């Protein structure tokens, strides 16, 4: 039987939402959910990320959970607030793009992973202010022109779209660069990373392993861009049933003869590979047209016409769409000195700053009522508003963005 550490009893009397400092200088919070106490805070073993331990009060035992997602780097302190199925972590003194995190403890993704792995699972997800545009999943048989259409989109809108760089076990083609077109990977390495939960989806396609890592999607979201995934139908199906909300587009060839011509003219595959890809194409087209995976089907006969249709369904017809909201917002840094409380779906952050004349306190409201997404990816839909100041009396609502 394990023993609850001495700090739990005393420090729970303090403000667990806002954390407490231990004798060794590290800061931890404790969030109690049923019989489980989630102890979240800088590790004593010198690692740089925020660590998670769970104490099961009914068993009197420590549980070491499997931790999915990129762990946040530890900070000078943090606050923790429980929200139904996840714990909101606000890092003190962190930069605007690193201050809001979620530790998911009972979301659909966490429950799925627990079932699959048979262990206790928690998952980190970074919070994003505003609603970034949904990622775009583009599927279709090999040679139909997915890559060509995506290149045209990225060339015309370089600051709007970012490509999700997949992993593959196939060999690079002549001009392909590692880390740009694909992460070219050994099969054993990729299999281990799949087992470790690093992939949003993966599939065996035309005899090789392909997959989208969670990081590949997050890198694009972090750059404030809309993510484009070029993946096969099996991968699209996996993403559809994941928590990643996306727009799903299937690209169809005008005919099998034309598809074969394009594949042969591209000249990147051996005869054997071309035949394999053509055999698979018939089943992919059948699934693409008949399944409920895809929101849109595009016929790529005339390239320019098809590209115009693609732009139109992405809201780019005629005028340039606005920059994704997440890129423009979130330029507000939470100060080191703040405390946190929760009223319904609103988190009230009391920022305390000592001015020369008098101490002023600013109240910020973080609205978590419209959260979207989550692990394995970012949590979107957060909104900050300034709601008042103790020193000057309450001021009117004011958006910080
Ligand atoms: N509408 C079109 N008409 C004629 N040729 C086209 C058209 N669209 C693309 N192509 C050509 O077809 C070939 C295959 O296109 P592309 O490489 O973009 O296909 P893909 O769907 O990305 O294939 P893969 O899944 O194998 O990566 C390329 O040589 C491209 O230039
Ligand atoms: N399920 C996934 N499929 C992927 C991914 N990346 C690419 N693909 C698909 O593989 C085929 C073949 O691609 P090629 O570059 O070898 O011609 C094509 O249909 C791609 O859409 C992925 O990460 N997951």
Tab-separated table of C-alpha atoms and ligand atoms in Angstrom:
chain	number	residue	atom	x	y	z
A	1	UNK	CA	0.000	0.000	0.000
A	2	UNK	CA	1.401	3.419	-0.957
A	3	UNK	CA	1.447	6.392	1.316
A	4	UNK	CA	-0.004	9.824	0.543
A	5	UNK	CA	2.777	12.381	0.728
A	6	UNK	CA	2.825	14.682	3.737
A	7	UNK	CA	2.208	17.814	1.666
A	8	UNK	CA	-1.254	16.716	0.572
A	9	UNK	CA	-3.041	17.137	3.873
A	10	UNK	CA	-1.830	20.600	4.866
A	11	UNK	CA	-1.676	22.126	1.469
A	12	UNK	CA	-5.194	21.131	0.519
A	13	UNK	CA	-6.325	23.651	3.159
A	14	UNK	CA	-4.591	26.309	1.056
A	15	UNK	CA	-5.852	27.435	-2.301
A	16	UNK	CA	-5.416	24.323	-4.433
A	17	UNK	CA	-6.611	26.206	-7.539
A	18	UNK	CA	-3.650	28.509	-7.381
A	19	UNK	CA	-0.970	26.040	-6.375
A	20	UNK	CA	1.471	25.978	-3.532
A	21	UNK	CA	5.195	25.994	-3.217
A	22	UNK	CA	6.960	23.032	-1.703
A	23	UNK	CA	10.068	23.266	0.487
A	24	UNK	CA	12.266	22.340	-2.502
A	25	UNK	CA	10.985	25.388	-4.415
A	26	UNK	CA	8.812	23.498	-6.931
A	27	UNK	CA	5.164	24.418	-7.327
A	28	UNK	CA	2.314	21.929	-7.464
A	29	UNK	CA	-1.459	21.889	-7.563
A	30	UNK	CA	-3.767	19.148	-6.404
A	31	UNK	CA	-7.100	18.594	-8.114
A	32	UNK	CA	-9.353	16.023	-6.500
A	33	UNK	CA	-11.798	14.240	-8.793
A	34	UNK	CA	-13.713	11.445	-7.068
A	35	UNK	CA	-11.155	9.208	-5.437
A	36	UNK	CA	-8.294	10.492	-7.532
A	37	UNK	CA	-5.965	13.322	-6.627
A	38	UNK	CA	-4.125	14.772	-9.626
A	39	UNK	CA	-0.858	16.217	-8.410
A	40	UNK	CA	0.412	18.494	-11.171
A	41	UNK	CA	3.692	20.337	-11.030
A	42	UNK	CA	7.374	20.644	-11.831
A	43	UNK	CA	9.200	17.367	-11.447
A	44	UNK	CA	11.787	16.842	-8.727
A	45	UNK	CA	13.950	14.793	-11.095
A	46	UNK	CA	15.198	17.774	-13.070
A	47	UNK	CA	12.973	17.305	-16.138
A	48	UNK	CA	11.782	20.548	-17.707
A	49	UNK	CA	8.142	19.713	-18.206
A	50	UNK	CA	5.145	19.796	-15.892
A	51	UNK	CA	4.693	16.331	-14.422
A	52	UNK	CA	1.504	14.505	-13.425
A	53	UNK	CA	1.066	12.001	-10.623
A	54	UNK	CA	-2.212	10.499	-9.433
A	55	UNK	CA	-2.963	9.329	-5.905
A	56	UNK	CA	-5.886	6.911	-5.663
A	57	UNK	CA	-7.445	7.550	-2.262
A	58	UNK	CA	-9.610	4.417	-2.319
A	59	UNK	CA	-6.596	2.151	-2.934
A	60	UNK	CA	-4.116	4.332	-1.040
A	61	UNK	CA	-1.770	3.967	-4.007
A	62	UNK	CA	0.121	6.141	-6.453
A	63	UNK	CA	-0.741	5.602	-10.105
A	64	UNK	CA	1.766	6.473	-12.809
A	65	UNK	CA	-0.358	7.392	-15.819
A	66	UNK	CA	0.575	7.118	-19.475
A	67	UNK	CA	0.880	10.757	-20.517
A	68	UNK	CA	-0.086	11.586	-24.124
A	69	UNK	CA	0.532	14.851	-25.966
A	70	UNK	CA	3.336	17.367	-25.757
A	71	UNK	CA	3.964	18.194	-22.096
A	72	UNK	CA	4.026	21.909	-21.239
A	73	UNK	CA	7.364	23.234	-20.064
A	74	UNK	CA	7.330	23.938	-16.340
A	75	UNK	CA	6.859	27.543	-15.252
A	76	UNK	CA	7.220	29.573	-12.079
A	77	UNK	CA	3.829	28.326	-10.971
A	78	UNK	CA	0.401	27.582	-12.290
A	79	UNK	CA	-3.270	27.470	-11.361
A	80	UNK	CA	-5.488	24.443	-11.919
A	81	UNK	CA	-9.259	24.396	-12.407
A	82	UNK	CA	-11.327	21.261	-12.996
A	83	UNK	CA	-13.818	21.506	-15.904
A	84	UNK	CA	-16.007	18.387	-16.234
A	85	UNK	CA	-13.555	16.101	-18.040
A	86	UNK	CA	-10.275	18.057	-18.058
A	87	UNK	CA	-8.148	20.284	-15.846
A	88	UNK	CA	-7.422	23.798	-17.053
A	89	UNK	CA	-3.840	24.825	-16.284
A	90	UNK	CA	-2.916	28.525	-16.370
A	91	UNK	CA	0.865	29.002	-16.328
A	92	UNK	CA	2.064	31.994	-14.372
A	93	UNK	CA	4.347	34.441	-16.147
A	94	UNK	CA	4.212	32.428	-19.389
A	95	UNK	CA	4.081	33.972	-22.866
A	96	UNK	CA	0.675	34.387	-24.505
A	97	UNK	CA	1.046	31.308	-26.714
A	98	UNK	CA	2.081	29.079	-23.815
A	99	UNK	CA	-0.113	30.103	-20.904
A	100	UNK	CA	-3.252	27.976	-21.307
A	101	UNK	CA	-3.108	24.186	-21.207
A	102	UNK	CA	-5.552	21.373	-20.577
A	103	UNK	CA	-4.845	18.059	-18.903
A	104	UNK	CA	-7.579	15.763	-20.166
A	105	UNK	CA	-8.554	13.151	-17.594
A	106	UNK	CA	-11.896	11.789	-18.812
A	107	UNK	CA	-12.488	12.968	-22.377
A	108	UNK	CA	-13.554	10.636	-25.191
A	109	UNK	CA	-9.946	10.452	-26.416
A	110	UNK	CA	-8.596	9.590	-22.951
A	111	UNK	CA	-11.253	6.903	-22.414
A	112	UNK	CA	-10.472	5.388	-25.854
A	113	UNK	CA	-6.749	5.314	-25.062
A	114	UNK	CA	-7.376	3.802	-21.607
A	115	UNK	CA	-9.391	1.013	-23.204
A	116	UNK	CA	-6.728	0.401	-25.837
A	117	UNK	CA	-3.703	0.478	-23.502
A	118	UNK	CA	-5.318	-0.922	-20.345
A	119	UNK	CA	-3.571	1.739	-18.219
A	120	UNK	CA	-4.512	5.056	-16.634
A	121	UNK	CA	-4.122	7.718	-19.342
A	122	UNK	CA	-4.048	11.513	-19.221
A	123	UNK	CA	-3.468	13.758	-22.238
A	124	UNK	CA	-2.093	17.275	-22.605
A	125	UNK	CA	-3.648	19.704	-25.071
A	126	UNK	CA	-2.604	23.304	-25.580
A	127	UNK	CA	-5.316	25.989	-25.419
A	128	UNK	CA	-5.819	28.277	-28.416
A	129	UNK	CA	-7.655	31.605	-28.228
A	130	UNK	CA	-10.420	31.903	-30.801
A	131	UNK	CA	-11.530	29.469	-33.442
A	132	UNK	CA	-8.867	28.535	-35.955
A	133	UNK	CA	-10.343	27.352	-39.218
A	134	UNK	CA	-10.924	23.598	-39.344
A	135	UNK	CA	-8.130	21.505	-40.897
A	136	UNK	CA	-8.749	20.273	-44.453
A	137	UNK	CA	-8.413	16.550	-45.222
A	138	UNK	CA	-7.841	15.813	-48.926
A	139	UNK	CA	-8.087	12.214	-50.151
A	140	UNK	CA	-8.301	10.488	-53.485
A	141	UNK	CA	-6.574	7.777	-55.485
A	142	UNK	CA	-2.879	7.998	-56.229
A	143	UNK	CA	-2.213	10.208	-59.262
A	144	UNK	CA	-5.557	12.070	-59.186
A	145	UNK	CA	-3.821	15.407	-58.486
A	146	UNK	CA	-4.141	15.958	-54.699
A	147	UNK	CA	-0.537	17.085	-54.321
A	148	UNK	CA	-0.829	19.371	-57.362
A	149	UNK	CA	-3.961	21.083	-55.991
A	150	UNK	CA	-2.428	21.437	-52.511
A	151	UNK	CA	0.751	22.985	-53.974
A	152	UNK	CA	-1.353	25.535	-55.890
A	153	UNK	CA	-3.224	26.444	-52.694
A	154	UNK	CA	-0.048	26.782	-50.629
A	155	UNK	CA	1.574	28.891	-53.346
A	156	UNK	CA	-1.362	31.305	-53.622
A	157	UNK	CA	-2.038	31.506	-49.855
A	158	UNK	CA	1.308	30.864	-48.129
A	159	UNK	CA	0.354	32.555	-44.872
A	160	UNK	CA	-3.029	30.894	-44.644
A	161	UNK	CA	-2.316	27.197	-45.152
A	162	UNK	CA	0.284	24.834	-43.719
A	163	UNK	CA	0.928	21.275	-44.886
A	164	UNK	CA	0.798	18.401	-42.401
A	165	UNK	CA	4.060	16.562	-43.082
A	166	UNK	CA	3.251	12.845	-42.809
A	167	UNK	CA	5.557	10.006	-41.824
A	168	UNK	CA	6.121	7.208	-44.321
A	169	UNK	CA	8.222	4.079	-44.600
A	170	UNK	CA	8.455	4.365	-48.405
A	171	UNK	CA	11.707	5.523	-50.011
A	172	UNK	CA	11.987	9.195	-51.068
A	173	UNK	CA	11.429	10.057	-54.746
A	174	UNK	CA	14.106	12.035	-56.597
A	175	UNK	CA	13.213	15.590	-55.541
A	176	UNK	CA	11.560	14.777	-52.200
A	177	UNK	CA	13.138	16.200	-49.050
A	178	UNK	CA	12.985	14.673	-45.587
A	179	UNK	CA	10.915	16.860	-43.248
A	180	UNK	CA	9.366	18.788	-46.153
A	181	UNK	CA	7.448	16.269	-48.262
A	182	UNK	CA	7.486	13.481	-45.674
A	183	UNK	CA	9.320	12.371	-42.568
A	184	UNK	CA	10.976	9.302	-44.111
A	185	UNK	CA	11.117	6.725	-41.348
A	186	UNK	CA	12.201	3.170	-40.552
A	187	UNK	CA	9.259	0.796	-40.133
A	188	UNK	CA	10.323	-0.315	-36.617
A	189	UNK	CA	10.698	3.313	-35.469
A	190	UNK	CA	7.297	4.280	-36.820
A	191	UNK	CA	5.650	1.213	-35.296
A	192	UNK	CA	7.088	2.124	-31.882
A	193	UNK	CA	5.861	5.721	-32.214
A	194	UNK	CA	2.393	4.492	-33.189
A	195	UNK	CA	2.377	2.326	-30.055
A	196	UNK	CA	3.409	5.345	-27.983
A	197	UNK	CA	0.302	7.196	-29.191
A	198	UNK	CA	2.162	9.783	-31.291
A	199	UNK	CA	-0.086	9.384	-34.333
A	200	UNK	CA	-3.460	10.890	-35.041
A	201	UNK	CA	-3.972	8.264	-37.755
A	202	UNK	CA	-1.917	5.753	-39.717
A	203	UNK	CA	-2.556	3.202	-42.467
A	204	UNK	CA	-0.842	0.704	-44.701
A	205	UNK	CA	-1.118	2.227	-48.194
A	206	UNK	CA	0.167	0.541	-51.397
A	207	UNK	CA	2.457	-1.666	-49.260
A	208	UNK	CA	3.991	1.042	-47.050
A	209	UNK	CA	3.111	2.592	-43.716
A	210	UNK	CA	1.917	6.215	-43.726
A	211	UNK	CA	0.708	8.299	-40.817
A	212	UNK	CA	-0.082	11.769	-39.497
A	213	UNK	CA	1.607	12.537	-36.191
A	214	UNK	CA	-0.182	14.709	-33.675
A	215	UNK	CA	2.837	17.014	-33.825
A	216	UNK	CA	2.531	17.448	-37.624
A	217	UNK	CA	-0.926	18.974	-37.143
A	218	UNK	CA	0.067	20.984	-34.064
A	219	UNK	CA	3.081	22.612	-35.754
A	220	UNK	CA	0.743	24.091	-38.382
A	221	UNK	CA	-1.832	25.225	-35.802
A	222	UNK	CA	0.949	26.836	-33.734
A	223	UNK	CA	1.950	28.884	-36.768
A	224	UNK	CA	-1.641	30.197	-36.868
A	225	UNK	CA	-2.292	28.437	-40.205
A	226	UNK	CA	-5.009	26.154	-41.483
A	227	UNK	CA	-3.709	22.603	-41.711
A	228	UNK	CA	-3.985	20.547	-44.914
A	229	UNK	CA	-3.721	16.764	-44.682
A	230	UNK	CA	-3.088	14.696	-47.823
A	231	UNK	CA	-4.058	11.201	-46.669
A	232	UNK	CA	-5.711	8.068	-48.035
A	233	UNK	CA	-9.332	7.011	-47.417
A	234	UNK	CA	-8.453	4.755	-44.445
A	235	UNK	CA	-6.674	7.683	-42.794
A	236	UNK	CA	-9.602	10.002	-43.540
A	237	UNK	CA	-11.950	7.518	-41.875
A	238	UNK	CA	-9.738	7.455	-38.737
A	239	UNK	CA	-9.602	11.250	-38.588
A	240	UNK	CA	-13.371	11.424	-39.077
A	241	UNK	CA	-13.870	9.282	-35.969
A	242	UNK	CA	-11.238	11.190	-33.964
A	243	UNK	CA	-11.850	14.386	-32.025
A	244	UNK	CA	-10.178	16.478	-34.762
A	245	UNK	CA	-12.922	18.414	-36.513
A	246	UNK	CA	-12.047	18.858	-40.180
A	247	UNK	CA	-13.451	19.457	-43.654
A	248	UNK	CA	-13.184	16.253	-45.724
A	249	UNK	CA	-12.706	16.477	-49.509
A	250	UNK	CA	-12.450	13.557	-51.915
A	251	UNK	CA	-10.793	14.139	-55.296
A	252	UNK	CA	-12.014	11.916	-58.156
A	253	UNK	CA	-10.395	11.348	-61.581
A	254	UNK	CA	-12.503	11.887	-64.731
A	255	UNK	CA	-11.815	8.232	-65.686
A	256	UNK	CA	-9.557	5.289	-64.824
A	257	UNK	CA	-7.785	5.720	-68.185
A	258	UNK	CA	-6.903	9.325	-67.361
A	259	UNK	CA	-5.750	8.296	-63.851
A	260	UNK	CA	-3.437	5.677	-65.361
A	261	UNK	CA	-2.092	8.224	-67.848
A	262	UNK	CA	-1.309	10.722	-65.067
A	263	UNK	CA	0.440	8.091	-62.954
A	264	UNK	CA	2.509	6.874	-65.924
A	265	UNK	CA	3.345	10.405	-67.113
A	266	UNK	CA	4.464	11.352	-63.579
A	267	UNK	CA	7.120	8.654	-63.948
A	268	UNK	CA	7.807	8.232	-60.235
A	269	UNK	CA	6.671	4.618	-59.783
A	270	UNK	CA	7.821	1.286	-61.194
A	271	UNK	CA	5.423	-0.657	-63.425
A	272	UNK	CA	4.624	-2.976	-60.511
A	273	UNK	CA	3.840	-0.033	-58.211
A	274	UNK	CA	1.677	1.665	-60.852
A	275	UNK	CA	-0.393	-1.499	-61.246
A	276	UNK	CA	-0.762	-1.828	-57.480
A	277	UNK	CA	-1.885	1.817	-57.143
A	278	UNK	CA	-4.387	1.408	-59.997
A	279	UNK	CA	-5.809	-1.771	-58.416
A	280	UNK	CA	-6.298	0.095	-55.126
A	281	UNK	CA	-7.775	3.127	-56.880
A	282	UNK	CA	-11.048	1.408	-57.842
A	283	UNK	CA	-11.831	0.501	-54.210
A	284	UNK	CA	-10.782	3.960	-52.974
A	285	UNK	CA	-13.069	5.720	-55.468
A	286	UNK	CA	-15.935	3.423	-54.490
A	287	UNK	CA	-15.415	4.206	-50.785
A	288	UNK	CA	-14.822	7.895	-51.393
A	289	UNK	CA	-18.115	8.267	-53.242
A	290	UNK	CA	-20.300	5.992	-51.144
A	291	UNK	CA	-19.094	6.366	-47.551
A	292	UNK	CA	-20.198	9.124	-45.227
A	293	UNK	CA	-16.629	10.257	-44.635
A	294	UNK	CA	-16.452	13.101	-47.138
A	295	UNK	CA	-18.221	16.451	-47.111
A	296	UNK	CA	-17.334	17.274	-50.727
A	297	UNK	CA	-16.382	15.384	-53.906
A	298	UNK	CA	-14.307	17.259	-56.481
A	299	UNK	CA	-13.741	15.976	-60.017
A	300	UNK	CA	-10.259	16.845	-61.212
A	301	UNK	CA	-10.703	16.918	-64.969
A	302	UNK	CA	-9.557	20.396	-65.929
A	303	UNK	CA	-6.972	21.396	-63.312
A	304	UNK	CA	-7.736	25.134	-63.256
A	305	UNK	CA	-11.485	24.568	-62.959
A	306	UNK	CA	-10.992	22.045	-60.186
A	307	UNK	CA	-8.690	24.437	-58.312
A	308	UNK	CA	-11.288	27.227	-58.526
A	309	UNK	CA	-13.926	24.862	-57.089
A	310	UNK	CA	-11.570	23.868	-54.275
A	311	UNK	CA	-10.977	27.516	-53.386
A	312	UNK	CA	-14.698	28.220	-53.446
A	313	UNK	CA	-15.564	25.453	-51.022
A	314	UNK	CA	-12.794	26.644	-48.692
A	315	UNK	CA	-14.377	30.090	-48.679
A	316	UNK	CA	-11.687	31.626	-50.907
A	317	UNK	CA	-13.789	32.339	-53.959
A	318	UNK	CA	-13.180	35.877	-55.208
A	319	UNK	CA	-11.971	37.623	-52.081
A	320	UNK	CA	-9.227	36.643	-49.676
A	321	UNK	CA	-10.567	35.173	-46.449
A	322	UNK	CA	-9.673	36.693	-43.115
A	323	UNK	CA	-6.629	35.510	-41.205
A	324	UNK	CA	-7.597	32.697	-38.813
A	325	UNK	CA	-8.748	34.240	-35.558
A	326	UNK	CA	-6.202	32.369	-33.475
A	327	UNK	CA	-3.331	34.054	-35.274
A	328	UNK	CA	-4.544	37.521	-34.412
A	329	UNK	CA	-5.522	36.959	-30.790
A	330	UNK	CA	-3.921	35.961	-27.564
A	331	UNK	CA	-1.318	38.726	-27.227
A	332	UNK	CA	-1.989	38.940	-23.515
A	333	UNK	CA	0.516	37.592	-20.989
A	334	UNK	CA	-0.797	36.390	-17.650
A	335	UNK	CA	1.316	37.991	-14.912
A	336	UNK	CA	3.220	35.982	-12.329
A	337	UNK	CA	1.012	37.308	-9.589
A	338	UNK	CA	-2.541	36.198	-10.214
A	339	UNK	CA	-5.252	34.115	-8.613
A	340	UNK	CA	-8.068	32.183	-10.215
A	341	UNK	CA	-11.669	31.344	-9.413
A	342	UNK	CA	-14.478	29.682	-11.392
A	343	UNK	CA	-18.070	30.814	-11.918
A	344	UNK	CA	-20.027	28.409	-14.136
A	345	UNK	CA	-18.205	28.303	-17.503
A	346	UNK	CA	-16.220	31.443	-16.750
A	347	UNK	CA	-12.777	31.513	-15.202
A	348	UNK	CA	-12.098	34.754	-13.373
A	349	UNK	CA	-8.419	35.677	-13.246
A	350	UNK	CA	-7.424	38.314	-10.757
A	351	UNK	CA	-4.173	39.870	-12.017
A	352	UNK	CA	-2.414	41.730	-9.255
A	353	UNK	CA	0.162	44.322	-10.218
A	354	UNK	CA	1.844	46.738	-7.823
A	355	UNK	CA	1.884	50.228	-9.325
A	356	UNK	CA	3.812	53.153	-7.805
A	357	UNK	CA	0.738	54.955	-6.491
A	358	UNK	CA	-1.428	52.114	-5.353
A	359	UNK	CA	-1.901	48.457	-5.965
A	360	UNK	CA	-4.221	47.847	-8.885
A	361	UNK	CA	-5.973	44.602	-9.673
A	362	UNK	CA	-7.362	43.672	-13.054
A	363	UNK	CA	-10.021	41.090	-13.565
A	364	UNK	CA	-9.870	38.977	-16.691
A	365	UNK	CA	-12.552	36.535	-17.713
A	366	UNK	CA	-11.581	33.406	-19.621
A	367	UNK	CA	-14.665	31.957	-21.293
A	368	UNK	CA	-14.448	28.165	-21.577
A	369	UNK	CA	-18.087	27.587	-22.540
A	370	UNK	CA	-17.376	26.858	-26.215
A	371	UNK	CA	-14.353	24.558	-26.124
A	372	UNK	CA	-13.658	22.623	-29.324
A	373	UNK	CA	-11.155	19.984	-30.309
A	374	UNK	CA	-8.702	18.797	-27.677
A	375	UNK	CA	-6.234	15.921	-27.495
A	376	UNK	CA	-4.721	14.682	-29.715
A	377	UNK	CA	-4.432	18.314	-30.837
A	378	UNK	CA	-5.167	21.814	-29.631
A	379	UNK	CA	-8.185	22.930	-27.608
A	380	UNK	CA	-9.793	25.852	-29.427
A	381	UNK	CA	-12.661	28.235	-28.743
A	382	UNK	CA	-11.223	30.081	-25.725
A	383	UNK	CA	-12.016	33.749	-25.272
A	384	UNK	CA	-10.404	36.366	-22.990
A	385	UNK	CA	-12.231	39.508	-21.844
A	386	UNK	CA	-11.188	42.245	-19.431
A	387	UNK	CA	-14.058	42.679	-17.002
A	388	UNK	CA	-12.897	45.152	-14.401
A	389	UNK	CA	-10.471	46.703	-12.039
A	390	UNK	CA	-10.676	46.768	-8.239
A	391	UNK	CA	-8.749	50.018	-7.964
A	392	UNK	CA	-10.895	52.111	-10.300
A	393	UNK	CA	-14.213	50.415	-9.788
A	394	UNK	CA	-15.583	47.946	-12.301
A	395	UNK	CA	-15.064	48.935	-15.912
A	396	UNK	CA	-17.249	47.746	-18.761
A	397	UNK	CA	-16.615	44.522	-20.631
A	398	UNK	CA	-13.743	44.901	-23.004
A	399	UNK	CA	-12.316	42.307	-25.339
A	400	UNK	CA	-8.549	42.039	-25.022
A	401	UNK	CA	-8.081	41.230	-28.657
B	1	LIG	N1	-6.255	18.006	-63.936
B	1	LIG	C1	-5.132	17.463	-64.330
B	1	LIG	N2	-4.941	17.181	-65.640
B	1	LIG	C2	-3.794	16.610	-66.087
B	1	LIG	N3	-2.772	16.253	-65.286
B	1	LIG	C3	-2.913	16.470	-63.975
B	1	LIG	C4	-4.085	17.093	-63.433
B	1	LIG	N4	-3.920	17.175	-62.090
B	1	LIG	C5	-2.715	16.657	-61.814
B	1	LIG	N5	-2.110	16.243	-62.925
B	1	LIG	C6	-0.809	15.571	-63.044
B	1	LIG	O1	-1.001	14.229	-62.603
B	1	LIG	C7	0.145	13.739	-61.916
B	1	LIG	C8	-0.254	13.249	-60.535
B	1	LIG	O2	-0.601	14.364	-59.740
B	1	LIG	P1	-0.237	14.402	-58.213
B	1	LIG	O3	1.166	13.982	-58.003
B	1	LIG	O4	-0.636	15.734	-57.723
B	1	LIG	O5	-1.225	13.261	-57.677
B	1	LIG	P2	-1.522	12.798	-56.189
B	1	LIG	O6	-2.975	12.591	-56.097
B	1	LIG	O7	-0.906	13.723	-55.229
B	1	LIG	O8	-0.772	11.391	-56.154
B	1	LIG	P3	-0.191	10.563	-54.898
B	1	LIG	O9	-1.351	10.204	-54.053
B	1	LIG	O10	0.451	9.373	-55.538
B	1	LIG	O11	0.783	11.414	-54.194
B	1	LIG	C9	1.133	14.877	-61.886
B	1	LIG	O12	2.114	14.689	-62.892
B	1	LIG	C10	0.290	16.124	-62.178
B	1	LIG	O13	1.033	17.134	-62.826
B	2	LIG	N1	-3.389	7.397	-44.139
B	2	LIG	C1	-2.431	8.189	-44.628
B	2	LIG	N2	-2.219	8.253	-45.943
B	2	LIG	C2	-1.276	9.067	-46.404
B	2	LIG	C3	-0.472	9.842	-45.542
B	2	LIG	N3	0.409	10.561	-46.288
B	2	LIG	C4	0.161	10.247	-47.559
B	2	LIG	N4	-0.837	9.350	-47.636
B	2	LIG	C5	-1.438	8.780	-48.834
B	2	LIG	O1	-0.601	7.780	-49.350
B	2	LIG	C6	-0.842	7.661	-50.740
B	2	LIG	C7	0.460	7.516	-51.477
B	2	LIG	O2	1.238	8.647	-51.348
B	2	LIG	P1	2.627	8.800	-52.157
B	2	LIG	O3	3.233	10.068	-51.675
B	2	LIG	O4	3.443	7.586	-51.847
B	2	LIG	O5	2.237	8.868	-53.596
B	2	LIG	C8	-1.659	8.884	-51.148
B	2	LIG	O6	-2.987	8.464	-51.339
B	2	LIG	C9	-1.578	9.764	-49.960
B	2	LIG	O7	-2.759	10.527	-49.805
B	2	LIG	C10	-0.732	9.761	-44.142
B	2	LIG	O8	-0.108	10.404	-43.304
B	2	LIG	N5	-1.715	8.920	-43.743
